[in-house]
Tab-separated table of C-alpha atoms and ligand atoms in Angstrom:
chain	number	residue	atom	x	y	z
E	599	MET	CA	115.740	99.188	70.249
E	600	ILE	CA	114.103	98.992	73.763
E	601	ARG	CA	110.273	99.540	73.730
E	602	GLY	CA	109.665	98.012	77.259
E	603	VAL	CA	112.079	98.577	80.718
E	604	ILE	CA	110.842	95.672	83.501
E	605	PHE	CA	111.898	96.889	86.666
E	606	ASP	CA	112.821	94.472	89.615
E	607	LEU	CA	110.781	96.041	93.367
E	608	ASP	CA	113.247	95.538	95.876
E	609	GLY	CA	117.038	97.324	95.926
E	610	VAL	CA	115.558	98.714	92.419
E	611	LEU	CA	112.675	101.432	93.180
E	612	VAL	CA	112.304	100.970	97.072
E	613	SER	CA	114.329	100.110	99.994
E	614	THR	CA	111.912	97.230	102.119
E	615	ASP	CA	115.183	94.768	102.689
E	616	GLU	CA	115.849	95.415	106.067
E	617	LEU	CA	111.417	95.646	107.565
E	618	HIS	CA	112.319	91.252	105.563
E	619	TYR	CA	115.101	90.953	107.365
E	620	LEU	CA	113.336	92.120	111.149
E	621	ALA	CA	110.467	89.855	110.016
E	622	TRP	CA	111.947	87.275	109.123
E	623	LYS	CA	114.420	87.938	112.944
E	624	GLN	CA	111.655	87.783	114.944
E	625	LEU	CA	109.856	84.312	113.200
E	626	ALA	CA	113.801	83.469	113.506
E	627	GLU	CA	114.284	84.061	117.574
E	628	GLU	CA	110.237	82.655	118.125
E	629	LEU	CA	111.808	79.277	116.787
E	630	GLY	CA	114.587	79.827	119.170
E	631	ILE	CA	116.973	80.021	116.270
E	632	THR	CA	119.513	82.869	117.477
E	633	ALA	CA	121.860	82.845	114.762
E	634	PHE	CA	120.208	84.199	111.153
E	635	THR	CA	121.838	87.456	110.731
E	636	LYS	CA	122.228	90.445	108.362
E	637	GLU	CA	124.949	88.138	106.490
E	638	ASP	CA	122.205	85.085	106.085
E	639	ASN	CA	119.305	87.792	104.744
E	640	LYS	CA	121.498	89.131	101.821
E	641	ARG	CA	121.099	85.869	100.421
E	642	GLN	CA	117.032	86.391	100.551
E	643	ARG	CA	117.458	89.069	98.572
E	644	GLY	CA	115.279	88.597	95.360
E	645	VAL	CA	114.286	85.056	96.196
E	646	SER	CA	110.555	83.799	96.912
E	647	ARG	CA	109.721	84.231	100.149
E	648	MET	CA	109.759	79.482	100.436
E	649	ALA	CA	113.305	80.186	99.512
E	650	SER	CA	113.871	83.020	102.442
E	651	LEU	CA	112.106	80.767	104.505
E	652	GLU	CA	115.186	77.758	104.244
E	653	VAL	CA	117.835	80.439	104.457
E	654	VAL	CA	115.961	80.805	107.903
E	655	LEU	CA	115.172	76.997	109.343
E	656	GLU	CA	118.462	76.087	107.819
E	657	LYS	CA	121.007	77.811	110.260
E	658	GLY	CA	118.521	75.858	113.008
E	659	ASP	CA	118.135	71.926	114.235
E	660	LYS	CA	114.308	71.048	113.736
E	661	THR	CA	112.832	69.413	110.199
E	662	TYR	CA	109.280	70.676	109.663
E	663	THR	CA	106.212	69.251	107.140
E	664	ASP	CA	105.661	71.831	104.046
E	665	GLU	CA	102.140	72.307	106.619
E	666	GLU	CA	103.984	73.664	108.658
E	667	LYS	CA	106.717	75.406	106.704
E	668	ALA	CA	103.645	77.646	105.536
E	669	GLU	CA	102.224	78.462	108.508
E	670	LEU	CA	105.501	80.440	109.402
E	671	ALA	CA	105.523	81.568	106.325
E	672	THR	CA	102.190	83.478	107.056
E	673	ARG	CA	103.616	84.260	110.304
E	674	LYS	CA	106.809	86.141	108.633
E	675	ASN	CA	103.988	87.593	106.561
E	676	ASN	CA	102.114	89.291	108.894
E	677	TYR	CA	104.852	90.310	111.229
E	678	TYR	CA	106.146	91.858	106.991
E	679	LEU	CA	102.874	93.329	106.360
E	680	LYS	CA	102.389	95.355	110.036
E	681	MET	CA	105.350	97.146	109.340
E	682	LEU	CA	104.298	98.502	105.693
E	683	ASP	CA	101.888	100.309	107.043
E	684	THR	CA	104.040	102.506	107.750
E	685	LEU	CA	105.413	103.070	104.497
E	686	THR	CA	105.286	105.925	102.081
E	687	GLU	CA	106.855	107.900	98.837
E	688	ASN	CA	110.501	108.656	101.531
E	689	ASP	CA	110.629	105.329	101.306
E	690	LEU	CA	111.322	104.850	97.744
E	691	LEU	CA	114.523	104.466	96.697
E	692	PRO	CA	116.536	107.722	94.985
E	693	GLY	CA	115.592	108.661	90.508
E	694	ALA	CA	112.848	105.750	91.496
E	695	ARG	CA	109.832	107.885	90.812
E	696	GLU	CA	111.832	110.296	87.981
E	697	THR	CA	112.755	107.403	85.682
E	698	LEU	CA	109.244	106.325	85.794
E	699	LEU	CA	107.573	109.597	84.571
E	700	MET	CA	110.191	110.050	81.873
E	701	LEU	CA	110.112	106.882	81.013
E	702	HIS	CA	106.113	107.660	80.101
E	703	GLU	CA	107.475	110.822	78.702
E	704	ARG	CA	109.376	109.338	75.780
E	705	GLY	CA	106.815	106.939	75.127
E	706	VAL	CA	109.255	103.760	76.067
E	707	LEU	CA	105.743	101.060	77.926
E	708	THR	CA	107.497	100.291	82.308
E	709	GLY	CA	106.323	96.728	83.676
E	710	LEU	CA	107.347	95.712	87.695
E	711	GLY	CA	108.855	92.303	87.737
E	712	SER	CA	109.390	91.450	91.813
E	713	ALA	CA	108.857	87.765	93.217
E	714	SER	CA	107.416	89.522	96.315
E	715	LYS	CA	103.584	88.390	96.894
E	716	ASN	CA	103.198	91.661	98.803
E	717	ALA	CA	103.838	93.798	94.768
E	718	PRO	CA	100.713	95.600	94.270
E	719	VAL	CA	100.650	97.121	98.363
E	720	ILE	CA	104.224	98.597	98.236
E	721	LEU	CA	103.955	99.863	95.137
E	722	GLU	CA	100.613	101.634	95.978
E	723	LYS	CA	101.931	103.135	99.347
E	724	THR	CA	104.931	104.652	97.533
E	725	GLY	CA	102.614	106.441	95.182
E	726	ILE	CA	104.431	104.908	92.395
E	727	LEU	CA	101.016	102.407	91.062
E	728	SER	CA	100.568	104.324	88.920
E	729	LEU	CA	103.166	105.305	86.449
E	730	PHE	CA	103.402	100.636	85.247
E	731	ASP	CA	101.464	100.013	82.281
E	732	LYS	CA	101.586	96.139	83.526
E	733	ILE	CA	102.829	93.814	86.934
E	734	SER	CA	104.378	90.895	86.812
E	735	CYS	CA	104.742	89.849	90.726
E	736	GLY	CA	104.708	86.622	93.202
E	737	LEU	CA	101.318	86.563	92.820
E	738	ASP	CA	101.467	85.648	89.247
E	739	THR	CA	104.932	82.786	89.073
E	740	THR	CA	105.880	79.541	90.504
E	741	LYS	CA	110.169	79.770	89.712
E	742	SER	CA	112.255	82.460	91.592
E	743	LYS	CA	114.892	83.820	89.433
E	744	PRO	CA	117.374	83.088	88.706
E	745	ASP	CA	114.342	81.508	86.186
E	746	PRO	CA	113.462	84.474	83.833
E	747	GLU	CA	109.440	83.370	83.614
E	748	VAL	CA	108.186	86.910	85.896
E	749	PHE	CA	110.301	88.237	83.907
E	750	LEU	CA	108.560	87.069	80.980
E	751	VAL	CA	105.213	87.646	82.232
E	752	ALA	CA	105.840	90.524	81.908
E	753	ALA	CA	107.010	91.446	79.292
E	754	LYS	CA	103.529	89.062	77.811
E	755	LYS	CA	101.944	91.507	79.079
E	756	LEU	CA	103.214	94.546	77.913
E	757	GLU	CA	102.770	92.116	74.779
E	758	LEU	CA	106.203	92.830	74.094
E	759	SER	CA	109.298	90.633	73.059
E	760	PRO	CA	112.040	89.649	75.017
E	761	GLU	CA	114.856	91.858	72.611
E	762	GLU	CA	112.879	95.159	73.040
E	763	CYS	CA	112.874	94.900	76.947
E	764	LEU	CA	115.370	95.754	79.658
E	765	VAL	CA	115.744	94.755	83.186
E	766	VAL	CA	116.184	96.403	85.770
E	767	GLU	CA	118.087	94.596	88.849
E	768	ASP	CA	119.758	94.801	92.240
E	769	SER	CA	120.727	91.154	92.576
E	770	GLN	CA	122.385	88.544	90.714
E	771	ALA	CA	119.630	86.452	90.660
E	772	GLY	CA	118.045	89.129	89.310
E	773	ILE	CA	120.729	89.844	85.897
E	774	ASP	CA	121.422	86.386	85.452
E	775	ALA	CA	116.832	85.866	85.027
E	776	ALA	CA	117.482	88.478	82.747
E	777	LYS	CA	119.601	86.612	80.230
E	778	ALA	CA	118.052	83.630	80.979
E	779	GLY	CA	115.329	85.674	79.500
E	780	GLY	CA	117.175	86.841	77.025
E	781	MET	CA	116.545	90.391	77.970
E	782	LYS	CA	118.929	92.923	78.116
E	783	SER	CA	120.138	94.955	82.075
E	784	LEU	CA	120.760	97.700	83.791
E	785	ALA	CA	122.134	96.440	87.286
E	786	VAL	CA	122.136	98.678	90.203
E	787	GLY	CA	122.959	98.405	93.539
E	788	PRO	CA	126.528	97.514	96.306
E	789	LEU	CA	127.272	94.946	93.336
E	790	TYR	CA	125.867	96.947	90.638
E	791	GLN	CA	129.805	96.296	88.964
E	792	THR	CA	131.054	92.352	88.832
E	793	MET	CA	127.628	91.027	88.518
E	794	GLY	CA	127.475	91.066	84.889
E	795	ALA	CA	124.902	93.353	83.924
E	796	ASP	CA	125.517	94.582	79.561
E	797	TYR	CA	124.670	98.553	81.805
E	798	CYS	CA	125.503	99.772	84.978
E	799	ALA	CA	124.395	102.362	87.564
E	800	LYS	CA	124.858	103.122	91.501
E	801	ASP	CA	121.241	103.567	91.357
E	802	LEU	CA	117.976	105.755	89.300
E	803	ALA	CA	119.309	109.073	89.952
E	804	ASP	CA	122.647	108.181	88.978
E	805	HIS	CA	124.171	109.456	85.182
E	806	VAL	CA	122.398	106.589	83.058
E	807	ASP	CA	122.769	106.758	79.198
E	808	TRP	CA	118.939	105.780	78.626
E	809	ASP	CA	119.621	107.289	75.073
E	810	THR	CA	122.456	104.688	74.596
E	811	ILE	CA	120.322	102.146	76.095
E	812	LEU	CA	116.583	102.547	74.754
E	813	ASN	CA	118.486	102.500	71.071
E	814	ALA	CA	120.671	99.803	71.615
C	1277	B16	P1	107.152	88.586	99.806
C	1277	B16	P2	112.227	91.868	94.471
C	1277	B16	C1	111.854	89.947	96.512
C	1277	B16	O1	111.144	91.568	96.429
C	1277	B16	C2	112.422	89.789	98.157
C	1277	B16	O2	114.376	90.481	97.190
C	1277	B16	C3	113.261	89.125	98.944
C	1277	B16	O3	113.371	89.493	100.174
C	1277	B16	C4	111.492	88.651	98.885
C	1277	B16	O4	112.090	86.890	99.759
C	1277	B16	C5	111.143	88.319	97.601
C	1277	B16	O5	110.490	89.075	97.260
C	1277	B16	C6	109.500	87.627	98.243
C	1277	B16	O6	108.921	88.363	98.889
C	1277	B16	O7	107.676	87.453	101.282
C	1277	B16	O8	106.320	89.824	99.690
C	1277	B16	O9	105.887	87.879	98.571
C	1277	B16	O10	113.362	92.383	95.207
C	1277	B16	O11	111.889	90.462	93.143
C	1277	B16	O12	110.880	92.162	94.142
C	1278	MG	MG1	115.948	92.930	94.049
């Protein structure tokens, strides 16, 4: 029986990948890296800020100290935060708010399991912060998906066992993390049919058989 649903953020509830891309692109150009593309950006989905920085730096030929890397990541995050200023509830992905409300009505707990350290700001700006019982994000964790840490922290905060949780994810690393944590998974997004999840749907507005999923 599923008693809690843990949602990934970027690509499941809201699409911030274009903003991440534009902010990394701006940094790359300042560093003289012109080869960073949208294709590279796909590899940054669901991974931590520092791992995303490595994806940018490997397209150039300079090496940086850890201190310099920390400064570069902060610089990118400042560009990204400025871009988040324009985020509103209109940026929620189809079915996101409705699904959270439906789960609450059924008495199912809701959690967030996101790599982003900006997750609380994004939930606030899109008006769904109050629809979460507990939040686990990049501020609570040290390991990136496919490590299950972020989902295990969410389950612990919800006071549920992994078997009682379903993870909703759009990235392969996220589906792998759910499995590694002993949780069931629902895949959404462009790769939903190919990630080996227990259930899949184009997006949260697509037909999802919640009766079957929650009673499994
Ligand atoms: P931040 P998710 C992830 O969000 C993004 O998909 C990924 O591109 C980003 O690097 C990561 O958050 C960290 O974000 O720089 O805001 O801490 O899919 O796990 O919700
Ligand atoms: Mg994601």
